[in-house]
């Protein structure tokens, strides 16, 4: 019976370590997807000349994962005509912060960008998008560095912590 408990402890701590490593690994991938989404939004605004709700819904079909869901929620909020652009953006952000691996810094960059969305002419809107992209590029470099440093460490710590707990409890 004690071996069964030891195996359960080992599996659970290893699982926790791998889940933490997954969050570190997913963050750069999601940031790259978000950058692609904002670049596509820039193209839609500059050349597509379609309403923002349609642009958001179009982007949600092009992308995948939490970033696609973010644009889907924002687009559906705008389509329902019960909110302003900023409120729809905030609605999407609340879902994105809960379902993604983004840190509060990335969410704040998006929040600041969302405050300007739909309030400027196309050229100024393009400048705002490029500013947000520059900030996200900096965050992407930091996320790549963190992935290199921490992904392997979290996996190893999960395994070693499980072994330590088993030794201490036996």
Short mmCIF file of C-alpha atoms in Angstrom, two decimals:
data_model
loop_
_atom_site.label_atom_id
_atom_site.label_comp_id
_atom_site.label_asym_id
_atom_site.label_seq_id
_atom_site.Cartn_x
_atom_site.Cartn_y
_atom_site.Cartn_z
CA UNK A 1 0.00 0.00 0.00
CA UNK A 2 2.86 2.40 0.76
CA UNK A 3 4.29 1.79 -2.72
CA UNK A 4 0.99 2.85 -4.23
CA UNK A 5 1.15 6.11 -2.25
CA UNK A 6 4.75 6.67 -3.32
CA UNK A 7 3.81 6.17 -6.97
CA UNK A 8 0.88 8.62 -6.59
CA UNK A 9 3.17 11.24 -5.02
CA UNK A 10 5.78 10.78 -7.73
CA UNK A 11 3.23 10.98 -10.55
CA UNK A 12 1.53 14.07 -9.13
CA UNK A 13 4.73 16.06 -8.52
CA UNK A 14 6.06 15.08 -11.95
CA UNK A 15 2.76 16.15 -13.51
CA UNK A 16 2.93 19.53 -11.73
CA UNK A 17 6.47 20.05 -13.00
CA UNK A 18 5.48 19.21 -16.55
CA UNK A 19 2.44 21.51 -16.39
CA UNK A 20 4.62 24.41 -15.25
CA UNK A 21 7.05 23.64 -18.07
CA UNK A 22 4.14 23.59 -20.53
CA UNK A 23 3.10 27.10 -19.49
CA UNK A 24 6.65 28.34 -20.03
CA UNK A 25 6.80 26.59 -23.41
CA UNK A 26 3.37 27.84 -24.57
CA UNK A 27 3.97 31.52 -23.77
CA UNK A 28 6.33 32.28 -26.71
CA UNK A 29 4.07 30.34 -29.07
CA UNK A 30 1.01 32.30 -27.95
CA UNK A 31 2.90 35.61 -28.17
CA UNK A 32 3.88 34.82 -31.77
CA UNK A 33 0.26 34.02 -32.55
CA UNK A 34 -0.87 37.27 -30.98
CA UNK A 35 1.66 39.19 -33.07
CA UNK A 36 0.31 37.52 -36.21
CA UNK A 37 -3.20 38.43 -35.10
CA UNK A 38 -2.32 42.09 -34.59
CA UNK A 39 -0.49 42.21 -37.93
CA UNK A 40 -3.58 40.74 -39.60
CA UNK A 41 -5.75 43.26 -37.76
CA UNK A 42 -3.52 46.01 -39.11
CA UNK A 43 -4.03 44.70 -42.65
CA UNK A 44 -7.80 44.48 -42.12
CA UNK A 45 -7.93 48.05 -40.85
CA UNK A 46 -5.66 49.51 -43.51
CA UNK A 47 -6.82 47.60 -46.58
CA UNK A 48 -9.94 45.61 -45.76
CA UNK A 49 -12.06 48.53 -44.57
CA UNK A 50 -14.42 46.20 -42.73
CA UNK A 51 -15.99 46.83 -39.31
CA UNK A 52 -14.00 45.74 -36.27
CA UNK A 53 -16.49 43.06 -35.22
CA UNK A 54 -16.12 41.34 -38.60
CA UNK A 55 -12.34 41.75 -38.46
CA UNK A 56 -12.21 40.15 -35.00
CA UNK A 57 -14.40 37.23 -36.09
CA UNK A 58 -12.32 36.79 -39.25
CA UNK A 59 -9.13 36.68 -37.14
CA UNK A 60 -10.67 34.14 -34.77
CA UNK A 61 -11.12 31.78 -37.73
CA UNK A 62 -7.52 32.29 -38.90
CA UNK A 63 -5.85 31.67 -35.55
CA UNK A 64 -6.10 28.92 -32.95
CA UNK A 65 -6.01 28.45 -29.20
CA UNK A 66 -6.52 31.18 -26.62
CA UNK A 67 -5.66 33.96 -29.08
CA UNK A 68 -8.44 32.85 -31.44
CA UNK A 69 -10.87 32.69 -28.52
CA UNK A 70 -9.81 36.21 -27.51
CA UNK A 71 -10.73 37.62 -30.92
CA UNK A 72 -13.92 35.51 -30.98
CA UNK A 73 -15.12 36.88 -27.63
CA UNK A 74 -14.26 40.45 -28.62
CA UNK A 75 -16.00 40.05 -31.99
CA UNK A 76 -19.11 38.49 -30.49
CA UNK A 77 -19.33 41.26 -27.90
CA UNK A 78 -19.17 43.90 -30.63
CA UNK A 79 -21.56 42.01 -32.87
CA UNK A 80 -24.15 41.90 -30.08
CA UNK A 81 -24.01 45.73 -30.08
CA UNK A 82 -24.19 45.85 -26.31
CA UNK A 83 -20.73 47.26 -25.80
CA UNK A 84 -18.19 49.71 -27.09
CA UNK A 85 -14.98 48.60 -28.76
CA UNK A 86 -13.04 49.05 -25.54
CA UNK A 87 -15.60 47.03 -23.52
CA UNK A 88 -15.55 44.25 -26.11
CA UNK A 89 -11.74 44.25 -26.03
CA UNK A 90 -11.80 44.07 -22.22
CA UNK A 91 -14.26 41.17 -22.42
CA UNK A 92 -11.84 39.30 -24.65
CA UNK A 93 -8.90 40.20 -22.39
CA UNK A 94 -10.60 38.81 -19.30
CA UNK A 95 -11.01 35.49 -21.08
CA UNK A 96 -7.48 35.63 -22.52
CA UNK A 97 -5.83 36.24 -19.16
CA UNK A 98 -7.61 33.21 -17.71
CA UNK A 99 -7.00 30.81 -20.59
CA UNK A 100 -3.50 31.70 -21.80
CA UNK A 101 0.05 31.62 -20.52
CA UNK A 102 0.41 35.40 -20.79
CA UNK A 103 1.81 37.39 -17.93
CA UNK A 104 0.19 40.55 -16.63
CA UNK A 105 2.67 42.67 -18.63
CA UNK A 106 1.38 41.30 -21.94
CA UNK A 107 -2.22 41.72 -20.85
CA UNK A 108 -1.46 45.33 -19.87
CA UNK A 109 0.10 46.01 -23.30
CA UNK A 110 -3.10 44.72 -24.90
CA UNK A 111 -5.25 46.70 -22.47
CA UNK A 112 -3.44 49.92 -23.38
CA UNK A 113 -3.76 49.13 -27.07
CA UNK A 114 -7.46 48.34 -26.67
CA UNK A 115 -8.04 51.76 -25.12
CA UNK A 116 -6.96 53.33 -28.43
CA UNK A 117 -8.73 50.87 -30.73
CA UNK A 118 -11.36 52.51 -32.90
CA UNK A 119 -10.64 56.04 -31.65
CA UNK A 120 -8.18 57.16 -34.31
CA UNK A 121 -8.00 57.39 -38.07
CA UNK A 122 -6.38 54.54 -39.97
CA UNK A 123 -2.85 55.97 -39.99
CA UNK A 124 -2.80 56.65 -36.24
CA UNK A 125 -4.38 53.26 -35.60
CA UNK A 126 -1.57 51.69 -37.60
CA UNK A 127 0.97 53.51 -35.42
CA UNK A 128 -0.76 52.18 -32.29
CA UNK A 129 -0.69 48.63 -33.65
CA UNK A 130 3.00 48.91 -34.48
CA UNK A 131 3.72 50.27 -31.00
CA UNK A 132 1.89 47.29 -29.45
CA UNK A 133 3.80 44.94 -31.75
CA UNK A 134 7.11 46.47 -30.66
CA UNK A 135 6.21 45.93 -27.01
CA UNK A 136 5.12 42.37 -27.73
CA UNK A 137 8.39 41.72 -29.57
CA UNK A 138 10.27 42.69 -26.41
CA UNK A 139 8.05 40.39 -24.35
CA UNK A 140 8.61 37.58 -26.88
CA UNK A 141 12.38 37.88 -26.52
CA UNK A 142 11.99 37.68 -22.74
CA UNK A 143 9.64 34.69 -23.05
CA UNK A 144 12.09 32.83 -25.30
CA UNK A 145 14.86 33.46 -22.78
CA UNK A 146 12.66 32.29 -19.90
CA UNK A 147 11.76 29.16 -21.83
CA UNK A 148 15.41 28.28 -22.32
CA UNK A 149 16.15 28.86 -18.64
CA UNK A 150 13.12 27.40 -16.92
CA UNK A 151 11.44 24.69 -18.99
CA UNK A 152 13.93 21.94 -18.24
CA UNK A 153 14.27 23.13 -14.64
CA UNK A 154 10.52 22.76 -13.95
CA UNK A 155 10.47 19.25 -15.36
CA UNK A 156 13.49 18.23 -13.29
CA UNK A 157 12.17 19.86 -10.13
CA UNK A 158 8.88 18.00 -10.44
CA UNK A 159 10.65 14.67 -10.66
CA UNK A 160 13.20 15.47 -7.93
CA UNK A 161 10.59 16.86 -5.56
CA UNK A 162 8.59 13.66 -5.95
CA UNK A 163 11.64 11.57 -5.15
CA UNK A 164 12.47 13.77 -2.16
CA UNK A 165 8.96 13.45 -0.74
CA UNK A 166 9.03 9.68 -1.18
CA UNK A 167 12.38 9.44 0.62
CA UNK A 168 11.16 11.64 3.45
CA UNK A 169 7.92 9.71 3.89
CA UNK A 170 9.47 6.22 3.70
#
